[in-house]
Amino acid sequence: GQCDLVMTKIKNFAKKNIDLDIHVRTSMVRYWSYVKTAAIRIGNDILEVEGLSDFSLRYWINYEYMGELTDMAGFPVSINANKDRYTIDLDSAYPGQKIEIKTFKEFVGVKIIGATEKSFGSAVGIMGDFQTGNTYARDGSTVLHDFTELGLEWQVLPSDGKLFHEMARPQFPDLCYLPEDPRGERARRLAESHQITEEAAEAACAGLGDEFDRYGCIFDILAIQDTVFVFDDIIH
């Protein structure tokens, strides 16, 4: 679906009496979706990163476009030479741990590296419970197994705060946009039109080891309905 989601949130992060919040903004393409923007707030500092098709750098720090980026709440922030990976170094509070935002074309991903019970054990959000892996509702006790229900449950609410520099539809109380057609109807229509399906694109891209290369490959195949052109572009 398409909306803003609470990926994870932690109260009193690093015992600094500050909160950590990670929100992601998804975009829907036909019958699947991907993360196009991610926003991380630590204390009073907010970093927002967006992916672009031309691989260019695009971020906001505390709502300032391409502002000076050195740290967030005292945690150092760096950008790699390829300008596709942002690293928030948590070493001062949690040795060896970091939060990484990676971009590939329009795709954005957030990875928490080295997370432990001490650092992320109290996290809540769409990622689920750190210890059990259970995906809980906001009440902290109801386990949701349906991903659509889980997404709707963790849609960003006004009480979650405003992390993105600008609003994008839908915003609560409007619910996340969902695909209109059931999967069976989609499969029938794709078969009749001889279009490349999501499953076929996933199979064609399965050999790519890097997750972002794989997502980019799937996206391009579905967009242009051509596997040969996409692989030629990746190889060269």
Tab-separated table of C-alpha atoms in Angstrom:
chain	number	residue	atom	x	y	z
A	1	GLY	CA	0.000	0.000	0.000
A	2	GLN	CA	0.900	3.685	0.117
A	3	CYS	CA	1.148	5.861	3.233
A	4	ASP	CA	3.450	6.936	6.057
A	5	LEU	CA	4.298	4.128	8.496
A	6	VAL	CA	5.889	3.886	11.924
A	7	MET	CA	8.848	1.563	11.368
A	8	THR	CA	10.019	1.736	14.974
A	9	LYS	CA	9.912	3.989	18.023
A	10	ILE	CA	11.772	3.895	21.328
A	11	LYS	CA	11.242	5.962	24.443
A	12	ASN	CA	14.261	7.153	26.457
A	13	PHE	CA	16.699	6.002	23.793
A	14	ALA	CA	20.283	5.457	24.969
A	15	LYS	CA	19.114	6.529	28.436
A	16	LYS	CA	19.456	10.144	27.307
A	17	ASN	CA	15.814	10.994	28.026
A	18	ILE	CA	15.275	11.386	24.272
A	19	ASP	CA	13.130	9.391	21.847
A	20	LEU	CA	14.044	7.592	18.633
A	21	ASP	CA	11.460	7.468	15.836
A	22	ILE	CA	11.809	5.997	12.350
A	23	HIS	CA	9.051	6.632	9.806
A	24	VAL	CA	8.952	5.415	6.212
A	25	ARG	CA	6.854	6.704	3.320
A	26	THR	CA	5.792	4.062	0.828
A	27	SER	CA	4.716	4.469	-2.774
A	28	MET	CA	2.519	2.028	-4.671
A	29	VAL	CA	3.376	0.795	-8.162
A	30	ARG	CA	0.594	-1.241	-9.670
A	31	TYR	CA	0.138	-4.012	-7.101
A	32	TRP	CA	3.236	-3.651	-4.938
A	33	SER	CA	4.928	-0.886	-3.002
A	34	TYR	CA	8.361	0.277	-1.938
A	35	VAL	CA	9.870	2.765	0.511
A	36	LYS	CA	10.584	6.043	-1.285
A	37	THR	CA	11.481	8.209	1.745
A	38	ALA	CA	12.660	7.552	5.289
A	39	ALA	CA	12.787	9.967	8.226
A	40	ILE	CA	14.649	9.392	11.484
A	41	ARG	CA	14.259	11.532	14.584
A	42	ILE	CA	16.649	11.288	17.515
A	43	GLY	CA	15.799	13.801	20.206
A	44	ASN	CA	15.134	17.093	18.412
A	45	ASP	CA	17.057	16.246	15.232
A	46	ILE	CA	15.363	14.844	12.115
A	47	LEU	CA	17.069	13.386	9.038
A	48	GLU	CA	14.921	12.694	5.977
A	49	VAL	CA	16.306	10.840	2.954
A	50	GLU	CA	14.655	10.357	-0.426
A	51	GLY	CA	15.696	8.136	-3.330
A	52	LEU	CA	15.982	9.500	-6.880
A	53	SER	CA	16.184	7.677	-10.218
A	54	ASP	CA	19.387	9.506	-11.197
A	55	PHE	CA	21.167	8.378	-7.982
A	56	SER	CA	21.664	11.995	-6.857
A	57	LEU	CA	21.929	13.024	-3.193
A	58	ARG	CA	18.724	14.301	-1.617
A	59	TYR	CA	18.134	14.827	2.093
A	60	TRP	CA	16.747	17.248	4.659
A	61	ILE	CA	18.167	17.850	8.115
A	62	ASN	CA	15.723	19.461	10.534
A	63	TYR	CA	13.547	20.344	7.499
A	64	GLU	CA	16.453	22.194	5.798
A	65	TYR	CA	17.179	20.891	2.308
A	66	MET	CA	20.787	19.657	2.034
A	67	GLY	CA	21.720	21.446	5.256
A	68	GLU	CA	24.935	20.819	7.166
A	69	LEU	CA	24.889	17.233	8.378
A	70	THR	CA	27.345	16.316	11.119
A	71	ASP	CA	25.419	14.653	13.946
A	72	MET	CA	22.004	13.845	15.377
A	73	ALA	CA	21.584	14.366	19.124
A	74	GLY	CA	25.348	13.982	19.447
A	75	PHE	CA	25.571	10.796	17.349
A	76	PRO	CA	27.931	11.332	14.354
A	77	VAL	CA	26.391	11.097	10.864
A	78	SER	CA	28.385	10.360	7.720
A	79	ILE	CA	27.674	9.864	3.990
A	80	ASN	CA	29.788	7.430	1.970
A	81	ALA	CA	31.761	8.341	-1.159
A	82	ASN	CA	29.067	6.942	-3.482
A	83	LYS	CA	26.506	9.142	-1.714
A	84	ASP	CA	24.078	6.260	-1.350
A	85	ARG	CA	24.575	5.352	2.314
A	86	TYR	CA	23.971	7.482	5.408
A	87	THR	CA	25.336	6.124	8.691
A	88	ILE	CA	24.322	7.244	12.178
A	89	ASP	CA	27.028	5.996	14.532
A	90	LEU	CA	25.608	4.885	17.889
A	91	ASP	CA	28.981	3.734	19.197
A	92	SER	CA	29.124	6.262	22.042
A	93	ALA	CA	26.041	4.677	23.626
A	94	TYR	CA	26.022	1.209	22.067
A	95	PRO	CA	29.466	0.077	20.831
A	96	GLY	CA	29.458	-1.345	17.316
A	97	GLN	CA	25.861	-0.343	16.589
A	98	LYS	CA	24.621	1.995	13.887
A	99	ILE	CA	21.582	2.992	11.886
A	100	GLU	CA	22.080	2.892	8.139
A	101	ILE	CA	19.946	4.448	5.407
A	102	LYS	CA	20.731	3.201	1.929
A	103	THR	CA	19.367	4.411	-1.410
A	104	PHE	CA	19.217	2.779	-4.830
A	105	LYS	CA	17.448	4.805	-7.496
A	106	GLU	CA	13.985	5.516	-6.029
A	107	PHE	CA	14.363	2.895	-3.299
A	108	VAL	CA	15.255	3.680	0.309
A	109	GLY	CA	16.026	1.169	3.029
A	110	VAL	CA	16.720	1.508	6.746
A	111	LYS	CA	18.870	-1.064	8.523
A	112	ILE	CA	19.738	-1.243	12.222
A	113	ILE	CA	23.147	-2.869	12.514
A	114	GLY	CA	24.183	-4.714	15.659
A	115	ALA	CA	20.911	-4.127	17.531
A	116	THR	CA	20.698	-5.713	20.979
A	117	GLU	CA	18.085	-6.180	23.664
A	118	LYS	CA	19.656	-3.292	25.560
A	119	SER	CA	19.391	-0.825	22.679
A	120	PHE	CA	16.249	-1.866	20.792
A	121	GLY	CA	14.497	-4.263	23.156
A	122	SER	CA	11.726	-1.765	23.954
A	123	ALA	CA	11.069	-0.807	20.315
A	124	VAL	CA	7.534	-0.858	18.959
A	125	GLY	CA	6.280	-0.420	15.404
A	126	ILE	CA	5.681	-2.308	12.206
A	127	MET	CA	9.026	-4.143	12.564
A	128	GLY	CA	7.627	-6.105	15.463
A	129	ASP	CA	8.890	-7.181	18.867
A	130	PHE	CA	12.679	-7.502	19.230
A	131	GLN	CA	12.615	-10.626	21.398
A	132	THR	CA	9.824	-12.686	19.832
A	133	GLY	CA	9.503	-11.236	16.337
A	134	ASN	CA	5.745	-10.978	16.886
A	135	THR	CA	4.058	-8.146	14.999
A	136	TYR	CA	1.904	-6.427	17.596
A	137	ALA	CA	-0.859	-3.874	17.279
A	138	ARG	CA	-0.498	-0.548	19.065
A	139	ASP	CA	-2.053	-2.035	22.196
A	140	GLY	CA	1.104	-4.125	22.644
A	141	SER	CA	-0.763	-7.409	23.069
A	142	THR	CA	-2.762	-8.173	19.911
A	143	VAL	CA	-0.658	-10.071	17.371
A	144	LEU	CA	-1.430	-9.192	13.748
A	145	HIS	CA	-0.565	-11.807	11.127
A	146	ASP	CA	-2.123	-10.028	8.160
A	147	PHE	CA	0.320	-7.511	6.634
A	148	THR	CA	-2.470	-5.256	5.394
A	149	GLU	CA	-3.919	-5.028	8.906
A	150	LEU	CA	-0.436	-4.454	10.305
A	151	GLY	CA	0.225	-1.603	7.905
A	152	LEU	CA	-3.087	0.075	8.664
A	153	GLU	CA	-2.430	-0.321	12.389
A	154	TRP	CA	0.962	1.420	12.175
A	155	GLN	CA	-0.020	4.186	9.785
A	156	VAL	CA	1.448	7.414	11.159
A	157	LEU	CA	-1.026	9.232	13.423
A	158	PRO	CA	-0.903	12.897	14.491
A	159	SER	CA	0.279	11.697	17.909
A	160	ASP	CA	3.349	10.093	16.258
A	161	GLY	CA	4.637	13.522	15.247
A	162	LYS	CA	5.567	15.162	11.941
A	163	LEU	CA	8.918	13.888	10.676
A	164	PHE	CA	8.646	14.516	6.928
A	165	HIS	CA	9.232	18.055	5.674
A	166	GLU	CA	6.026	18.004	3.659
A	167	MET	CA	2.750	16.113	3.791
A	168	ALA	CA	1.815	13.504	1.196
A	169	ARG	CA	-1.484	11.744	0.707
A	170	PRO	CA	-2.923	9.823	2.381
A	171	GLN	CA	-2.734	11.216	5.901
A	172	PHE	CA	-4.823	9.893	8.788
A	173	PRO	CA	-7.845	9.855	9.132
A	174	ASP	CA	-7.612	8.894	5.433
A	175	LEU	CA	-6.285	5.335	5.438
A	176	CYS	CA	-3.376	3.875	3.481
A	177	TYR	CA	-4.050	3.383	-0.222
A	178	LEU	CA	-4.427	-0.310	-1.031
A	179	PRO	CA	-4.534	-2.210	-4.345
A	180	GLU	CA	-8.117	-2.356	-5.540
A	181	ASP	CA	-8.124	-5.718	-7.300
A	182	PRO	CA	-7.791	-9.076	-5.561
A	183	ARG	CA	-4.685	-11.062	-6.504
A	184	GLY	CA	-6.608	-13.632	-8.515
A	185	GLU	CA	-8.204	-10.982	-10.731
A	186	ARG	CA	-4.813	-9.337	-11.207
A	187	ALA	CA	-3.236	-12.615	-12.321
A	188	ARG	CA	-6.053	-13.269	-14.789
A	189	ARG	CA	-5.801	-9.807	-16.357
A	190	LEU	CA	-2.012	-9.960	-16.610
A	191	ALA	CA	-2.197	-13.377	-18.270
A	192	GLU	CA	-4.726	-12.104	-20.801
A	193	SER	CA	-2.617	-9.048	-21.620
A	194	HIS	CA	0.655	-11.047	-21.766
A	195	GLN	CA	2.332	-8.566	-19.427
A	196	ILE	CA	5.330	-9.513	-17.286
A	197	THR	CA	4.037	-10.315	-13.800
A	198	GLU	CA	5.587	-9.369	-10.464
A	199	GLU	CA	6.411	-13.047	-9.901
A	200	ALA	CA	8.185	-13.280	-13.265
A	201	ALA	CA	10.159	-10.121	-12.512
A	202	GLU	CA	11.181	-11.487	-9.099
A	203	ALA	CA	12.336	-14.723	-10.716
A	204	ALA	CA	14.314	-12.851	-13.374
A	205	CYS	CA	16.086	-10.751	-10.731
A	206	ALA	CA	16.618	-13.519	-8.160
A	207	GLY	CA	20.268	-13.939	-9.088
A	208	LEU	CA	21.217	-10.421	-7.977
A	209	GLY	CA	22.851	-10.674	-4.558
A	210	ASP	CA	22.402	-7.087	-3.412
A	211	GLU	CA	18.906	-6.410	-2.073
A	212	PHE	CA	18.711	-2.922	-3.559
A	213	ASP	CA	19.935	-4.094	-6.975
A	214	ARG	CA	17.235	-6.771	-6.860
A	215	TYR	CA	14.456	-4.317	-5.966
A	216	GLY	CA	15.657	-1.909	-8.625
A	217	CYS	CA	15.682	-4.709	-11.189
A	218	ILE	CA	12.104	-5.757	-10.321
A	219	PHE	CA	10.904	-2.155	-10.434
A	220	ASP	CA	12.479	-1.522	-13.857
A	221	ILE	CA	11.130	-4.734	-15.384
A	222	LEU	CA	7.576	-4.007	-14.238
A	223	ALA	CA	7.857	-0.389	-15.397
A	224	ILE	CA	9.158	-1.047	-18.924
A	225	GLN	CA	7.922	-4.649	-19.357
A	226	ASP	CA	11.287	-5.773	-20.722
A	227	THR	CA	13.861	-8.054	-19.065
A	228	VAL	CA	16.635	-7.864	-21.667
A	229	PHE	CA	16.927	-4.058	-21.558
A	230	VAL	CA	17.015	-4.009	-17.761
A	231	PHE	CA	19.770	-6.607	-17.446
A	232	ASP	CA	21.810	-4.871	-20.137
A	233	ASP	CA	21.550	-1.671	-18.093
A	234	ILE	CA	22.660	-3.453	-14.883
A	235	ILE	CA	25.621	-5.167	-16.539
A	236	HIS	CA	26.890	-1.994	-18.158
